[in-house]
Tab-separated table of C-alpha atoms and ligand atoms in Angstrom:
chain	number	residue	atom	x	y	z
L	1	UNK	CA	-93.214	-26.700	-117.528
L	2	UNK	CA	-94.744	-27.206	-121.266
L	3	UNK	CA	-96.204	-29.897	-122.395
L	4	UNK	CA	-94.860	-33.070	-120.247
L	5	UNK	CA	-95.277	-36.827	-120.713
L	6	UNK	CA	-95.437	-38.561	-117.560
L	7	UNK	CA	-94.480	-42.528	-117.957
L	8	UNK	CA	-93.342	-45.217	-115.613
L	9	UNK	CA	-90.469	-46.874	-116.886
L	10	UNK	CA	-91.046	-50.451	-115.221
L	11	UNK	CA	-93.649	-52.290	-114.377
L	12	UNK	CA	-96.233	-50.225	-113.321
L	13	UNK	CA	-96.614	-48.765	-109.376
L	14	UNK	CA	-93.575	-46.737	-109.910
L	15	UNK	CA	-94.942	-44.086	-107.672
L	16	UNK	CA	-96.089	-42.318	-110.551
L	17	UNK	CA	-99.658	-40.514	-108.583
L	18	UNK	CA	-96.525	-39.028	-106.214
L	19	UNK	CA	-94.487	-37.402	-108.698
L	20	UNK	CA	-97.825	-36.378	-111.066
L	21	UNK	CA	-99.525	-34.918	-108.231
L	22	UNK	CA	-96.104	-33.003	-107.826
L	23	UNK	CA	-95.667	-31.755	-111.336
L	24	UNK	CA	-99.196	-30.790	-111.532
L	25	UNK	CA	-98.363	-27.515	-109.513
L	26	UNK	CA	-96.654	-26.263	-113.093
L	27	UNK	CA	-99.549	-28.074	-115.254
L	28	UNK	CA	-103.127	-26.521	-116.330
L	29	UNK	CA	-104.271	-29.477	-117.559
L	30	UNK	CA	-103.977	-33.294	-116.713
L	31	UNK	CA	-104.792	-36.088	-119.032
L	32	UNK	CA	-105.225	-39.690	-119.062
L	33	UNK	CA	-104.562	-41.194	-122.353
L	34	UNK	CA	-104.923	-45.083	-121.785
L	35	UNK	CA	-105.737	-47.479	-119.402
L	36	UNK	CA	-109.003	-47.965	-117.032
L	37	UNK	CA	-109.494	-48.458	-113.496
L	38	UNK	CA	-106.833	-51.174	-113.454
L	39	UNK	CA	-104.497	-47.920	-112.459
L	40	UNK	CA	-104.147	-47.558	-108.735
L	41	UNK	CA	-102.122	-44.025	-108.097
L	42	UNK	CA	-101.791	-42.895	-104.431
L	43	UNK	CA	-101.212	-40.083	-103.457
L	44	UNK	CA	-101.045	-38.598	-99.697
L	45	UNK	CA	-101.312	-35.252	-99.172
L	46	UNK	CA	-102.118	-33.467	-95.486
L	47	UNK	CA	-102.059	-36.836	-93.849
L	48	UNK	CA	-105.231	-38.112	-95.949
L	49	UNK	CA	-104.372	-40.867	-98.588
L	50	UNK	CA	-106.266	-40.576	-101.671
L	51	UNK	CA	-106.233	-44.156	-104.460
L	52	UNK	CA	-106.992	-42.733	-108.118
L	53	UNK	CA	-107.921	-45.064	-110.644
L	54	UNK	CA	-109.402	-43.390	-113.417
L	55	UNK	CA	-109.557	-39.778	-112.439
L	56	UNK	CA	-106.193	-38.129	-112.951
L	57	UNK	CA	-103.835	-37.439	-110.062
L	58	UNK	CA	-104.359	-33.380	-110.924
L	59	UNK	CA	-107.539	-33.518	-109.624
L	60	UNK	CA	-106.713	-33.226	-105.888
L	61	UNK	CA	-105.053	-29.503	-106.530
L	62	UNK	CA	-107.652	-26.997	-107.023
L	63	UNK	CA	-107.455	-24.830	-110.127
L	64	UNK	CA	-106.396	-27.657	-112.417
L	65	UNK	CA	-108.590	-29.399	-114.988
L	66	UNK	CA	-108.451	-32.949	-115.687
L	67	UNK	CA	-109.320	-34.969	-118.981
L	68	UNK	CA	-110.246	-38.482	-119.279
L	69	UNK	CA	-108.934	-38.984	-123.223
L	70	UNK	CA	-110.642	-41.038	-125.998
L	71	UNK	CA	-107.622	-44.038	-125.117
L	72	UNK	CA	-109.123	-44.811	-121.894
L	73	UNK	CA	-111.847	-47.624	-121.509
L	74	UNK	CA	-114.055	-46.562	-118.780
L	75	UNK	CA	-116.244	-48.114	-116.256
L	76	UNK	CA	-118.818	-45.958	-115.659
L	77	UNK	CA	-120.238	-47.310	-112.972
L	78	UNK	CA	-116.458	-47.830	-111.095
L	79	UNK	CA	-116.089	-43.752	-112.112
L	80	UNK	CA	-119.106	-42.343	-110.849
L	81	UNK	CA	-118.391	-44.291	-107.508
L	82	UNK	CA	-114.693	-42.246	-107.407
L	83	UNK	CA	-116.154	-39.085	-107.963
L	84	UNK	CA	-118.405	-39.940	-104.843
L	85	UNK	CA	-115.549	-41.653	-102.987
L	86	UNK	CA	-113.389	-38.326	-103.604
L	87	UNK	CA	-116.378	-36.106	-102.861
L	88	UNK	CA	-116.514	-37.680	-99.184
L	89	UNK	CA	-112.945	-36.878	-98.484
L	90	UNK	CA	-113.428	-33.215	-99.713
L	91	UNK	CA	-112.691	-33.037	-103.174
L	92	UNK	CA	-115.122	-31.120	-105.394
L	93	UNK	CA	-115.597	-32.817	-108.928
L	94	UNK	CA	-118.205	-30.750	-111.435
L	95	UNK	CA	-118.127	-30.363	-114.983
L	96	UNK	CA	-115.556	-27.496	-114.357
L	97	UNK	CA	-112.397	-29.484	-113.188
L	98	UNK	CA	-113.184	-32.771	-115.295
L	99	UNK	CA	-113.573	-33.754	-119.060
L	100	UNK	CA	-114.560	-36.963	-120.345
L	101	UNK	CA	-114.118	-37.842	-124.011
L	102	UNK	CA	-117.108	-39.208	-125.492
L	103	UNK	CA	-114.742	-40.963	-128.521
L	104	UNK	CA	-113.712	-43.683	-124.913
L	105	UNK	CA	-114.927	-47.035	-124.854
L	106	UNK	CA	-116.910	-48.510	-122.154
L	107	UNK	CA	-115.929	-51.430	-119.317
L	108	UNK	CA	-118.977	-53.557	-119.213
L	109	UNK	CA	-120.121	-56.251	-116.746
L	110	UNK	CA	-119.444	-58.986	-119.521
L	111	UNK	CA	-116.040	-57.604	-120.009
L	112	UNK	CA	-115.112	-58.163	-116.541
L	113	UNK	CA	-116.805	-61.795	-116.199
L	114	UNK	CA	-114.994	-62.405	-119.429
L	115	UNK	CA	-111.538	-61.146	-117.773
L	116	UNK	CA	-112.302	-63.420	-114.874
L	117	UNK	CA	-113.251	-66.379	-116.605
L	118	UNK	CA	-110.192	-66.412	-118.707
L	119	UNK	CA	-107.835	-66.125	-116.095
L	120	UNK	CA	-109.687	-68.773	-113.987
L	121	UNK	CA	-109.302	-71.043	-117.248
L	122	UNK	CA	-105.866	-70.489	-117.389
L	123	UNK	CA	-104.910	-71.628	-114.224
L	124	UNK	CA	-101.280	-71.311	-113.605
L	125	UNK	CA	-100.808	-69.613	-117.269
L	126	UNK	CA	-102.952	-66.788	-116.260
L	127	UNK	CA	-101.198	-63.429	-116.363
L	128	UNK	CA	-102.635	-61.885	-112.974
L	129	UNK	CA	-104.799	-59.346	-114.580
L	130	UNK	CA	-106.676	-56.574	-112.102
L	131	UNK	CA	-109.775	-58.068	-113.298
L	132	UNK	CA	-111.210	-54.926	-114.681
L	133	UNK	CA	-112.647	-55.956	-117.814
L	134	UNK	CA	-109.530	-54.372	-119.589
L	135	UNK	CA	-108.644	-56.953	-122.358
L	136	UNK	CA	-111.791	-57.810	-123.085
L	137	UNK	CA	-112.634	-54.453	-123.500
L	138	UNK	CA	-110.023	-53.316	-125.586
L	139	UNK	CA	-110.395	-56.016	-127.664
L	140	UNK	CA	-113.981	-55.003	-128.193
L	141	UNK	CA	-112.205	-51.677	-129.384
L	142	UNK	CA	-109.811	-53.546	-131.537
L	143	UNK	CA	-112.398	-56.082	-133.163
L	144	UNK	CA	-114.499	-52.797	-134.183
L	145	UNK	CA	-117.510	-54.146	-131.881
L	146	UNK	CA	-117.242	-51.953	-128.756
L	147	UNK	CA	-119.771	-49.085	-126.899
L	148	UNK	CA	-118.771	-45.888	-126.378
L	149	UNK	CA	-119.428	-42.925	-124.621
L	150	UNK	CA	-121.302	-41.240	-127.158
L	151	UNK	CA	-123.732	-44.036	-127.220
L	152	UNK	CA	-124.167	-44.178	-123.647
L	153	UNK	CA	-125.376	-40.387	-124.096
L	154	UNK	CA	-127.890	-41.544	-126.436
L	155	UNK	CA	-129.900	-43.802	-123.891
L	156	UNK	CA	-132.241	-45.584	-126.752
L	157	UNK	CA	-129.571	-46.436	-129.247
L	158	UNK	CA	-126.789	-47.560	-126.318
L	159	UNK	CA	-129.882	-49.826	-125.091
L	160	UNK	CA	-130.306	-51.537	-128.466
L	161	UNK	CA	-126.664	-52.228	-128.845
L	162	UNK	CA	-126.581	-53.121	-125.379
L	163	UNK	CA	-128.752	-55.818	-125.715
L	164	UNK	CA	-127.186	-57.295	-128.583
L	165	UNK	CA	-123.786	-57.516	-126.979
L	166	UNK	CA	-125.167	-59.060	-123.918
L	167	UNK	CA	-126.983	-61.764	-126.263
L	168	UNK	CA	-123.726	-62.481	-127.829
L	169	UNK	CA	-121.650	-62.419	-124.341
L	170	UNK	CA	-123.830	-64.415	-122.820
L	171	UNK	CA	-123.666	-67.096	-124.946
L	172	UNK	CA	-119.641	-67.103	-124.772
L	173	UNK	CA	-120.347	-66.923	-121.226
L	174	UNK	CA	-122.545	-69.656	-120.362
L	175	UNK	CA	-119.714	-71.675	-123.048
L	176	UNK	CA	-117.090	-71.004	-120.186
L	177	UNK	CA	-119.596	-72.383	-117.765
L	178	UNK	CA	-119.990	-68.676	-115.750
L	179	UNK	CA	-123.616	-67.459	-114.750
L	180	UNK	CA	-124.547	-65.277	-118.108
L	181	UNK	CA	-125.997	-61.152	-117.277
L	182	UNK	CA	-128.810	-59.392	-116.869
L	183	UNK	CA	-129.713	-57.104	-119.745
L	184	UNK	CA	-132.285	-54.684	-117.640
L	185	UNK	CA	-130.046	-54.715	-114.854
L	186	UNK	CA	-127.143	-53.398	-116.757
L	187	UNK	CA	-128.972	-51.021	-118.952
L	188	UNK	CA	-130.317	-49.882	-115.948
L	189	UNK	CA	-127.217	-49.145	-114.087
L	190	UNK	CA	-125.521	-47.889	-116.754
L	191	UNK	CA	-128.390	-45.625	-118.019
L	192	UNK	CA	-128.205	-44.115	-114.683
L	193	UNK	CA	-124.154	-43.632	-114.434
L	194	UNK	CA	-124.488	-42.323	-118.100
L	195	UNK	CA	-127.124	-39.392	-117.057
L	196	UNK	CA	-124.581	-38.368	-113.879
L	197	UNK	CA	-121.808	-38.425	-116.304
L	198	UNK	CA	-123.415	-36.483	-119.241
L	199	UNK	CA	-122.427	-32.858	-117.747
L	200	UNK	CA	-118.272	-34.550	-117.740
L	201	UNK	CA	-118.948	-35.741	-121.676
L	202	UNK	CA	-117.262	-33.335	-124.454
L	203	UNK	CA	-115.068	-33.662	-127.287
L	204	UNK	CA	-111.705	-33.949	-125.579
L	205	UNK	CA	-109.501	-33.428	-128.773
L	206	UNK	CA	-111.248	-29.911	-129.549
L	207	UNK	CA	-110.709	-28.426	-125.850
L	208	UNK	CA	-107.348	-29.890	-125.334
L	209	UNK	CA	-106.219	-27.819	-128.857
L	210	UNK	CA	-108.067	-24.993	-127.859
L	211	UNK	CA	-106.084	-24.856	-124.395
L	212	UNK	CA	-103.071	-25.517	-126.719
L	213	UNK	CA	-103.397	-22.309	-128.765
L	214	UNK	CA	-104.146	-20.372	-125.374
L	215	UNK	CA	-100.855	-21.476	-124.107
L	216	UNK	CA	-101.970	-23.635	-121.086
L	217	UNK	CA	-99.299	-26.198	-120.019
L	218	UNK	CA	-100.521	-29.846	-120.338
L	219	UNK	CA	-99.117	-32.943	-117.986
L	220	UNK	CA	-100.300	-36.471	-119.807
L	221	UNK	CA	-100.671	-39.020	-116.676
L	222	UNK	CA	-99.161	-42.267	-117.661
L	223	UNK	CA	-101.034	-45.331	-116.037
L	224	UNK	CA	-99.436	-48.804	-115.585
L	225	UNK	CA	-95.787	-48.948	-116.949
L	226	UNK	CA	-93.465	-49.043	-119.968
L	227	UNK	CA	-93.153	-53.480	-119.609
L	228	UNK	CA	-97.186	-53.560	-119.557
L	229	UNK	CA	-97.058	-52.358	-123.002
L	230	UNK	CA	-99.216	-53.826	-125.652
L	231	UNK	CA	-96.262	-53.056	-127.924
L	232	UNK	CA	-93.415	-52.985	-126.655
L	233	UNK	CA	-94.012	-55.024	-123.138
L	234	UNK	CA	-93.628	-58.344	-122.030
L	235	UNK	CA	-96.161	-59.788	-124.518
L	236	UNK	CA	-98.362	-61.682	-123.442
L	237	UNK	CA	-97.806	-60.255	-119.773
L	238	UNK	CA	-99.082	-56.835	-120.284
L	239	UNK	CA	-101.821	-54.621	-120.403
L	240	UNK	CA	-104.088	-54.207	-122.958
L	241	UNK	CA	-102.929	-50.849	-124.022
L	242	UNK	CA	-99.673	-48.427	-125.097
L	243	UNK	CA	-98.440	-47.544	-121.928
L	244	UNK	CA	-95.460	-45.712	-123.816
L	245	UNK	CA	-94.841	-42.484	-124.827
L	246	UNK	CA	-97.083	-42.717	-128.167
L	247	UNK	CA	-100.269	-43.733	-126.429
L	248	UNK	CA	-100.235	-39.841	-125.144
L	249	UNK	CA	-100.688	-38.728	-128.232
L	250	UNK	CA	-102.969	-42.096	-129.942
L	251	UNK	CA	-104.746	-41.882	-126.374
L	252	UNK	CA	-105.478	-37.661	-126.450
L	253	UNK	CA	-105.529	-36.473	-130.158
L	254	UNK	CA	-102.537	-34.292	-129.121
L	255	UNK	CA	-99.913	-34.620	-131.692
L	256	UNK	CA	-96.374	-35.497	-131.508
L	257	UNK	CA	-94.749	-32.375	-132.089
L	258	UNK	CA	-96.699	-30.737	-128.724
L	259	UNK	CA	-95.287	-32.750	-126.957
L	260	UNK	CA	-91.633	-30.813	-124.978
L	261	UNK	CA	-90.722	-33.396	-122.763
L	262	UNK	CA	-91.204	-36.791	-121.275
L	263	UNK	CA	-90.318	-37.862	-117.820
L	264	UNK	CA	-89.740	-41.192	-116.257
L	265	UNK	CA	-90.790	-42.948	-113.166
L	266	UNK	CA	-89.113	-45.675	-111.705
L	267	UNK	CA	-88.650	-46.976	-108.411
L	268	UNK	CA	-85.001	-47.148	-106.941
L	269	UNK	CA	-85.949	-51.136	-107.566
L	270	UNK	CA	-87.940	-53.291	-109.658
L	271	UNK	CA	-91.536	-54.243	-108.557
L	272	UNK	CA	-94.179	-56.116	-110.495
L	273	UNK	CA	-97.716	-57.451	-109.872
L	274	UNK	CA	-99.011	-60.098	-111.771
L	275	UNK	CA	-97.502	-63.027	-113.928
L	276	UNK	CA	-94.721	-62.670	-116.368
L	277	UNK	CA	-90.671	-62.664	-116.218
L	278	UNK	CA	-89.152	-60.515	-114.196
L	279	UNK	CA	-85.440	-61.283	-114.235
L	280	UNK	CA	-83.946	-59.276	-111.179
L	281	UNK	CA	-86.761	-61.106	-108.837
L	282	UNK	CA	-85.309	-61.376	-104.957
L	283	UNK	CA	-87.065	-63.044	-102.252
L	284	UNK	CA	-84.729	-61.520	-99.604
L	285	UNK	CA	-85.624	-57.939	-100.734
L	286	UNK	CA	-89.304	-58.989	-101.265
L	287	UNK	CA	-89.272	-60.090	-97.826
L	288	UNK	CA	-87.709	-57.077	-96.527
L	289	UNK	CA	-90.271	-54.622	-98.311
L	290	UNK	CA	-93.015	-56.248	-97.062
L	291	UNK	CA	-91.955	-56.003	-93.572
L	292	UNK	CA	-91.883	-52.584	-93.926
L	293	UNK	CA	-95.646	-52.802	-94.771
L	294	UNK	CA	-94.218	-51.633	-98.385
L	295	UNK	CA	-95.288	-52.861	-101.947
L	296	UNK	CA	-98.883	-54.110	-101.794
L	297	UNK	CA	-101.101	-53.206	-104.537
L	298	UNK	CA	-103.114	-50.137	-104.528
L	299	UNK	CA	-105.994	-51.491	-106.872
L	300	UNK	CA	-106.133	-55.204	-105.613
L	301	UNK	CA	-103.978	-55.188	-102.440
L	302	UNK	CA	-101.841	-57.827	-103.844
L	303	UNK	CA	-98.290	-57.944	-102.712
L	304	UNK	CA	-95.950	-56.765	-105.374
L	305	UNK	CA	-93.088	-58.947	-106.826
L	306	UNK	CA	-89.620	-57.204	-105.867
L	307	UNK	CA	-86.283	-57.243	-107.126
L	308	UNK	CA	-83.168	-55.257	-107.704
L	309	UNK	CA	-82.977	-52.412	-110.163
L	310	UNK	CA	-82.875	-53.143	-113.736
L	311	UNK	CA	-81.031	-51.041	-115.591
L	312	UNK	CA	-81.800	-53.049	-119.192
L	313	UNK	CA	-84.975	-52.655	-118.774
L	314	UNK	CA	-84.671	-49.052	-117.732
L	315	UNK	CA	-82.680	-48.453	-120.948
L	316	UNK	CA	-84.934	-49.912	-123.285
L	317	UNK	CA	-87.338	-47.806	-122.016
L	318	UNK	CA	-85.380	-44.543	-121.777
L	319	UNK	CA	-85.017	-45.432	-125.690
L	320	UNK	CA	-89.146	-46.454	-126.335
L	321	UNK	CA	-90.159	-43.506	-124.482
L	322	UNK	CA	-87.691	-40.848	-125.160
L	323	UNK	CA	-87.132	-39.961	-121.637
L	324	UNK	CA	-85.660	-36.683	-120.635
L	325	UNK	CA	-85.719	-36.736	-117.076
L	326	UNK	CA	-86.185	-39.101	-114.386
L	327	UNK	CA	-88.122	-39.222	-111.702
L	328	UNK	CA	-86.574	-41.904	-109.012
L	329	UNK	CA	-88.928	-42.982	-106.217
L	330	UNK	CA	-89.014	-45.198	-103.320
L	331	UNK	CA	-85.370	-44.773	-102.556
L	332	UNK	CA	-86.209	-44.864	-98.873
L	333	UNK	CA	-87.296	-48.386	-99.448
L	334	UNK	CA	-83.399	-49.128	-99.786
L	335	UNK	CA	-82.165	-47.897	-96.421
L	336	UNK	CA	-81.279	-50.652	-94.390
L	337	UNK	CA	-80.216	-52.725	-97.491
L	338	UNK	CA	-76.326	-53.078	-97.682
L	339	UNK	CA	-75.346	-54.235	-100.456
L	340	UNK	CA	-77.324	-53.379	-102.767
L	341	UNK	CA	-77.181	-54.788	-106.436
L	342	UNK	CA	-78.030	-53.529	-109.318
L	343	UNK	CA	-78.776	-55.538	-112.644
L	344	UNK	CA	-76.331	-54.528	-115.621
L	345	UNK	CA	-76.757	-57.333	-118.248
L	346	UNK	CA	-78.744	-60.512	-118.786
L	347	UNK	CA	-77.334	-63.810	-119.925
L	348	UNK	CA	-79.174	-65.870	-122.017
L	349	UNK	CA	-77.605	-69.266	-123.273
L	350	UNK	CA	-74.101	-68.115	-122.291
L	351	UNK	CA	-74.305	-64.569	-124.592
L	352	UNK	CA	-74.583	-61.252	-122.857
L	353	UNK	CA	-77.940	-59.281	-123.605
L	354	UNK	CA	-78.543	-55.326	-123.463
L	355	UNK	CA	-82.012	-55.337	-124.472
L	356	UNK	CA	-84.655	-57.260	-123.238
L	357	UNK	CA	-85.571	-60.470	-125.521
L	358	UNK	CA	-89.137	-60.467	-127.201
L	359	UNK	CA	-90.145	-63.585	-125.854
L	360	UNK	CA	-91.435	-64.430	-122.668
L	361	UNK	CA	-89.790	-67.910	-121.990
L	362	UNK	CA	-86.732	-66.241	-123.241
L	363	UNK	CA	-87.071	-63.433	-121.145
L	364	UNK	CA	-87.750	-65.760	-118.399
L	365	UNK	CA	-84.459	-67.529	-118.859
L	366	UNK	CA	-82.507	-65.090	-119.103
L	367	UNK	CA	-79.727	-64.158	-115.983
L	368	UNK	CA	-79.066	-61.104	-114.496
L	369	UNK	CA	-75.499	-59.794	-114.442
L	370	UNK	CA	-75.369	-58.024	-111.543
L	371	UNK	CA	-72.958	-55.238	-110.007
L	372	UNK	CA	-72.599	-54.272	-106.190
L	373	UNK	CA	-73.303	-51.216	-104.360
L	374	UNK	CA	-72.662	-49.572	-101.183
L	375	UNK	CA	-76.184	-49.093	-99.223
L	376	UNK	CA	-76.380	-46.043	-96.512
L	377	UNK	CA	-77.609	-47.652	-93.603
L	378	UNK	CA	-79.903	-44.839	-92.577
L	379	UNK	CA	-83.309	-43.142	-92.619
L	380	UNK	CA	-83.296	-40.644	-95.670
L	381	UNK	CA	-86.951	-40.102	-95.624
L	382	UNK	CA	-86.507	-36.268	-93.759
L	383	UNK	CA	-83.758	-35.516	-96.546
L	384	UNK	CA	-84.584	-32.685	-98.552
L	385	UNK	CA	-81.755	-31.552	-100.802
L	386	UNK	CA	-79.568	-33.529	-103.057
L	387	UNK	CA	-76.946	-32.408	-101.114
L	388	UNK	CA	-77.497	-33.509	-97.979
L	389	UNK	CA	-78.157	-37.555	-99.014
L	390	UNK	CA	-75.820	-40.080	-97.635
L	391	UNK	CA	-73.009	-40.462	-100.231
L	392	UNK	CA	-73.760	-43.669	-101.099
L	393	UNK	CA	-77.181	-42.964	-101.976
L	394	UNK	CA	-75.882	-39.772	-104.158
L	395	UNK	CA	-73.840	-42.716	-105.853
L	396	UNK	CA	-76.303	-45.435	-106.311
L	397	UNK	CA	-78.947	-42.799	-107.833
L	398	UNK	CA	-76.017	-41.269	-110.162
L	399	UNK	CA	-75.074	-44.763	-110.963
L	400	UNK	CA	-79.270	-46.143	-112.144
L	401	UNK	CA	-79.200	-42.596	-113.911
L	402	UNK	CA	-76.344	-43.229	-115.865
L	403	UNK	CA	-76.862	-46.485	-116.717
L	404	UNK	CA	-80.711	-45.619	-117.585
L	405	UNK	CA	-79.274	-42.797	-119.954
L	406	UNK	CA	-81.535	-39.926	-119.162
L	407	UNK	CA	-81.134	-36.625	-116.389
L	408	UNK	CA	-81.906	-37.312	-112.964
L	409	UNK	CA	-84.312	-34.143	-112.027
L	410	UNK	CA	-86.201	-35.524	-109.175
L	411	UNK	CA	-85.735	-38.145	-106.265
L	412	UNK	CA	-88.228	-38.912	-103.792
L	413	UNK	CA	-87.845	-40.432	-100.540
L	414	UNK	CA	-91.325	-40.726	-99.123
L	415	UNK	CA	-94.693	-40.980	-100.258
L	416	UNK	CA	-95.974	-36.796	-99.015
L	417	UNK	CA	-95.367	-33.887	-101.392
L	418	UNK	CA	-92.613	-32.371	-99.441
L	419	UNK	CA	-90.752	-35.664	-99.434
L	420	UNK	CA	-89.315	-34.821	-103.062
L	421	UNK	CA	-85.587	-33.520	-104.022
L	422	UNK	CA	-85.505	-31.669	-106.761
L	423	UNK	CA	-81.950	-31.155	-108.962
O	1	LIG	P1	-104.968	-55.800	-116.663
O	1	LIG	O1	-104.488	-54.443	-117.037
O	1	LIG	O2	-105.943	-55.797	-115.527
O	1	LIG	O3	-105.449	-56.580	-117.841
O	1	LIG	O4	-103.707	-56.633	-116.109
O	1	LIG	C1	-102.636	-57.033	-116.942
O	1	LIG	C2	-101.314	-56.957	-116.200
O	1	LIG	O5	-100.998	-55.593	-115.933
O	1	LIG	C3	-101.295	-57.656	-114.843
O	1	LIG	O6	-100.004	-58.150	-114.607
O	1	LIG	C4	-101.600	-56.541	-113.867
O	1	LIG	O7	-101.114	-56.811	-112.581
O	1	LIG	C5	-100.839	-55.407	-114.531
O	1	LIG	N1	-101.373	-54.066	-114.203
O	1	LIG	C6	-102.487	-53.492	-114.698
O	1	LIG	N2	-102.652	-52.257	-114.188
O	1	LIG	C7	-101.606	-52.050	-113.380
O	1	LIG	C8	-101.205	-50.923	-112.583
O	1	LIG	O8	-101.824	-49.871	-112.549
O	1	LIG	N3	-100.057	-51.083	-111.866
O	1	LIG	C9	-99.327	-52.220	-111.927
O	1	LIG	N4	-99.658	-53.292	-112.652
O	1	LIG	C10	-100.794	-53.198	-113.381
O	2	LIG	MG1	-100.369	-48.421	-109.109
């Protein structure tokens, strides 16, 4: 399979756990480059359904070895209770099947109240963040002033530094009017995670180039999605990392040049959770997904935000990402809709757009140009050749390809393994 970038190409949720659990059967190695335990990826396999939010997807196929890169920002705490959580439903996790990179920075209990606070604060200008801890924590990264792994293995030095962050975060705390943290208990708790962790901590860069020259095959597990970009997202309603392409390498130590292929997610529609434009919005289909018991968020249970496919923003990010092939999901979640439409354009002040605008109230005024599709009127989900879909759906897939501008290689119409067409 060679080396393979795994991104979604929307919003985030694209049913990216599905297709990475999938791909993993040609994979050695799976990595997770950026992100934290904001990630939800589900994945069902045998009838048990498993939420990942920091571990990668590979994990739940024996064999493979998964790698938490130096990009991530990692709750220790939140991780040591997923290994557990996955160790109840069967899944072994020792040192031999997981790498963590002691260059990633830690989620801490301020980060999180800090998170909280400032969407609380912003009332209705919030951006609907998991409440995770990640911007404040990558911040921390940014401003120079964050923990690490590496000083979590070094229990006397993290508890110094410890203590002087929660000095300073309390006082910002108790500023914003929140109840300020408990040094011991945090040391404590994290002392604790950090000794069940230590046998996980390595350098990541070294083994992943060591693997490299032996050959092995490497999948890197995009979290979130192409528009929650730090970068290249819809600033300021985005993540707090590079959820593109790049971060795999930035996020990994893996350079450019490694890298054979990139692949990207996106659902047969547009969903989004949290704040922030999102131009091809539809309360009819919204309506209609959630009656199906469809779109509700895998980390926070919030219902998603749905609208039609948008092929601008599918195009932009075929061009940020370099996409090769796509992976199309959810198109099951289309089969009683007739018509279906498919955004083409935006307007914004009476001129036709291609690309997405930079600025959010821009982007939030903008109007979708929309063409018409057939729908199918009928259950796909037991379809499994190309062949054999409705011809309408053969169509509208061909049609989101084309307009995205990358190869359609895979199409899933279910969430179980075997509910995947391959081209
Ligand atoms: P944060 O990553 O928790 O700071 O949230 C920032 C924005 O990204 C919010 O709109 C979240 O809903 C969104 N977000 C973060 N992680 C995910 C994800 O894994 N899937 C979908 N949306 C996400
Ligand atoms: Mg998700």
């Amino acid at each position: 399979m060679a080396n393979t970038i795994l991104i979604g190409a929307q919003w985030g949720d694209e049913g990216k756990g599905k297709i990475i659990d999938v791909l993993t059967a040609q994979a050695n190695i799976i990595v997770r480059s950026q992100g934290g335990n904001n990630a939800g990826h589900t994945v069902i396999h045998d009838g048990v359904t498993y939420v990942l939010h920091l571990i990668p997807s590979g994990i739940l196929r024996r064999g493979k070895i998964c790698v938490i890169g130096n990009g991530v920002v990692i709750d220790p705490v939140a991780l040591f209770s997923e290994i557990e959580g996955l160790a109840k439903l069967g899944v072994t996790i020792t040192s031999r099947n997981l790498l963590i990179s002691d260059c990633a920075h830690l989620v801490l209990p301020y980060h999180r109240l800090l998170d909280e606070q400032r969407e609380l604060r912003n009332g209705r200008a919030k951006i609907g963040t998991t409440k995770r801890g990640i911007g404040p924590a990558y911040a921390d990264k940014a401003a120079r002033t964050g923990l690490r792994i590496s000083d979590l293995m070094q229990p006397i030095l993290f508890s110094k530094k410890l203590q002087a962050k929660v000095r300073e975060n309390n006082s910002i705390l108790e500023a914003l009017g929140a109840r300020p943290i408990n040094y011991r208990e945090v040391n404590e708790d994290y002392l604790a995670a950090g000794k069940k962790l230590r046998p996980f901590v390595t350098n990541t860069v070294l083994y992943l180039h060591r693997a490299l020259q032996q050959g092995k095959e490497i999948l890197f597990e995009g979290a979130q999605g192409t528009f929650l970009d730090i970068d290249h997202g819809t600033y300021p309603y985005v993540t707090s990392s590079n959820t593109t392409a790049g971060g795999a390498c930035t996020g990994t130590g893996v350079p450019p040049h490694r890298m054979d292929r990139v692949v990207g997610v996106m659902k047969a529609y547009t969903t989004r959770v949290g704040e922030g434009a999102l131009p091809s919005e539809d309360r009819y289909l919204a309506e209609m997904l959630h009656r199906l018991g469809r779109e509700f968020g895998a980390t926070t249970g919030r219902a998603r935000r749905c609208g039609w496919f948008d092929a601008v923003a599918t195009r932009y990010a075929t061009m940020i990402n370099g996409i090769d092939d796509l992976a199309i999901t959810n198109l099951d979640g289309l089969d009683d809709v007739d018509p279906i439409q498919i955004c083409v354009g935006y307007r914004l002040n009476g001129k036709r757009l291609e690309v997405p605008p930079c600025d959010a109230a821009q982007l939030d005024n903008c109007e979708p140009i929309y063409e018409k599709m057939r729908g199918w009127k009928k259950n796909i989900s037991s379809v499994r050749k190309f062949s054999e879909l409705p011809l309408a759906a053969r169509n509208y897939v061909k049609r989101i390809a084309a307009l995205t501008g990358a190869r359609l290689a895979i199409v899933s119409v279910g969430p179980t393994r075997a509910q995947t067409i391959f081209l």
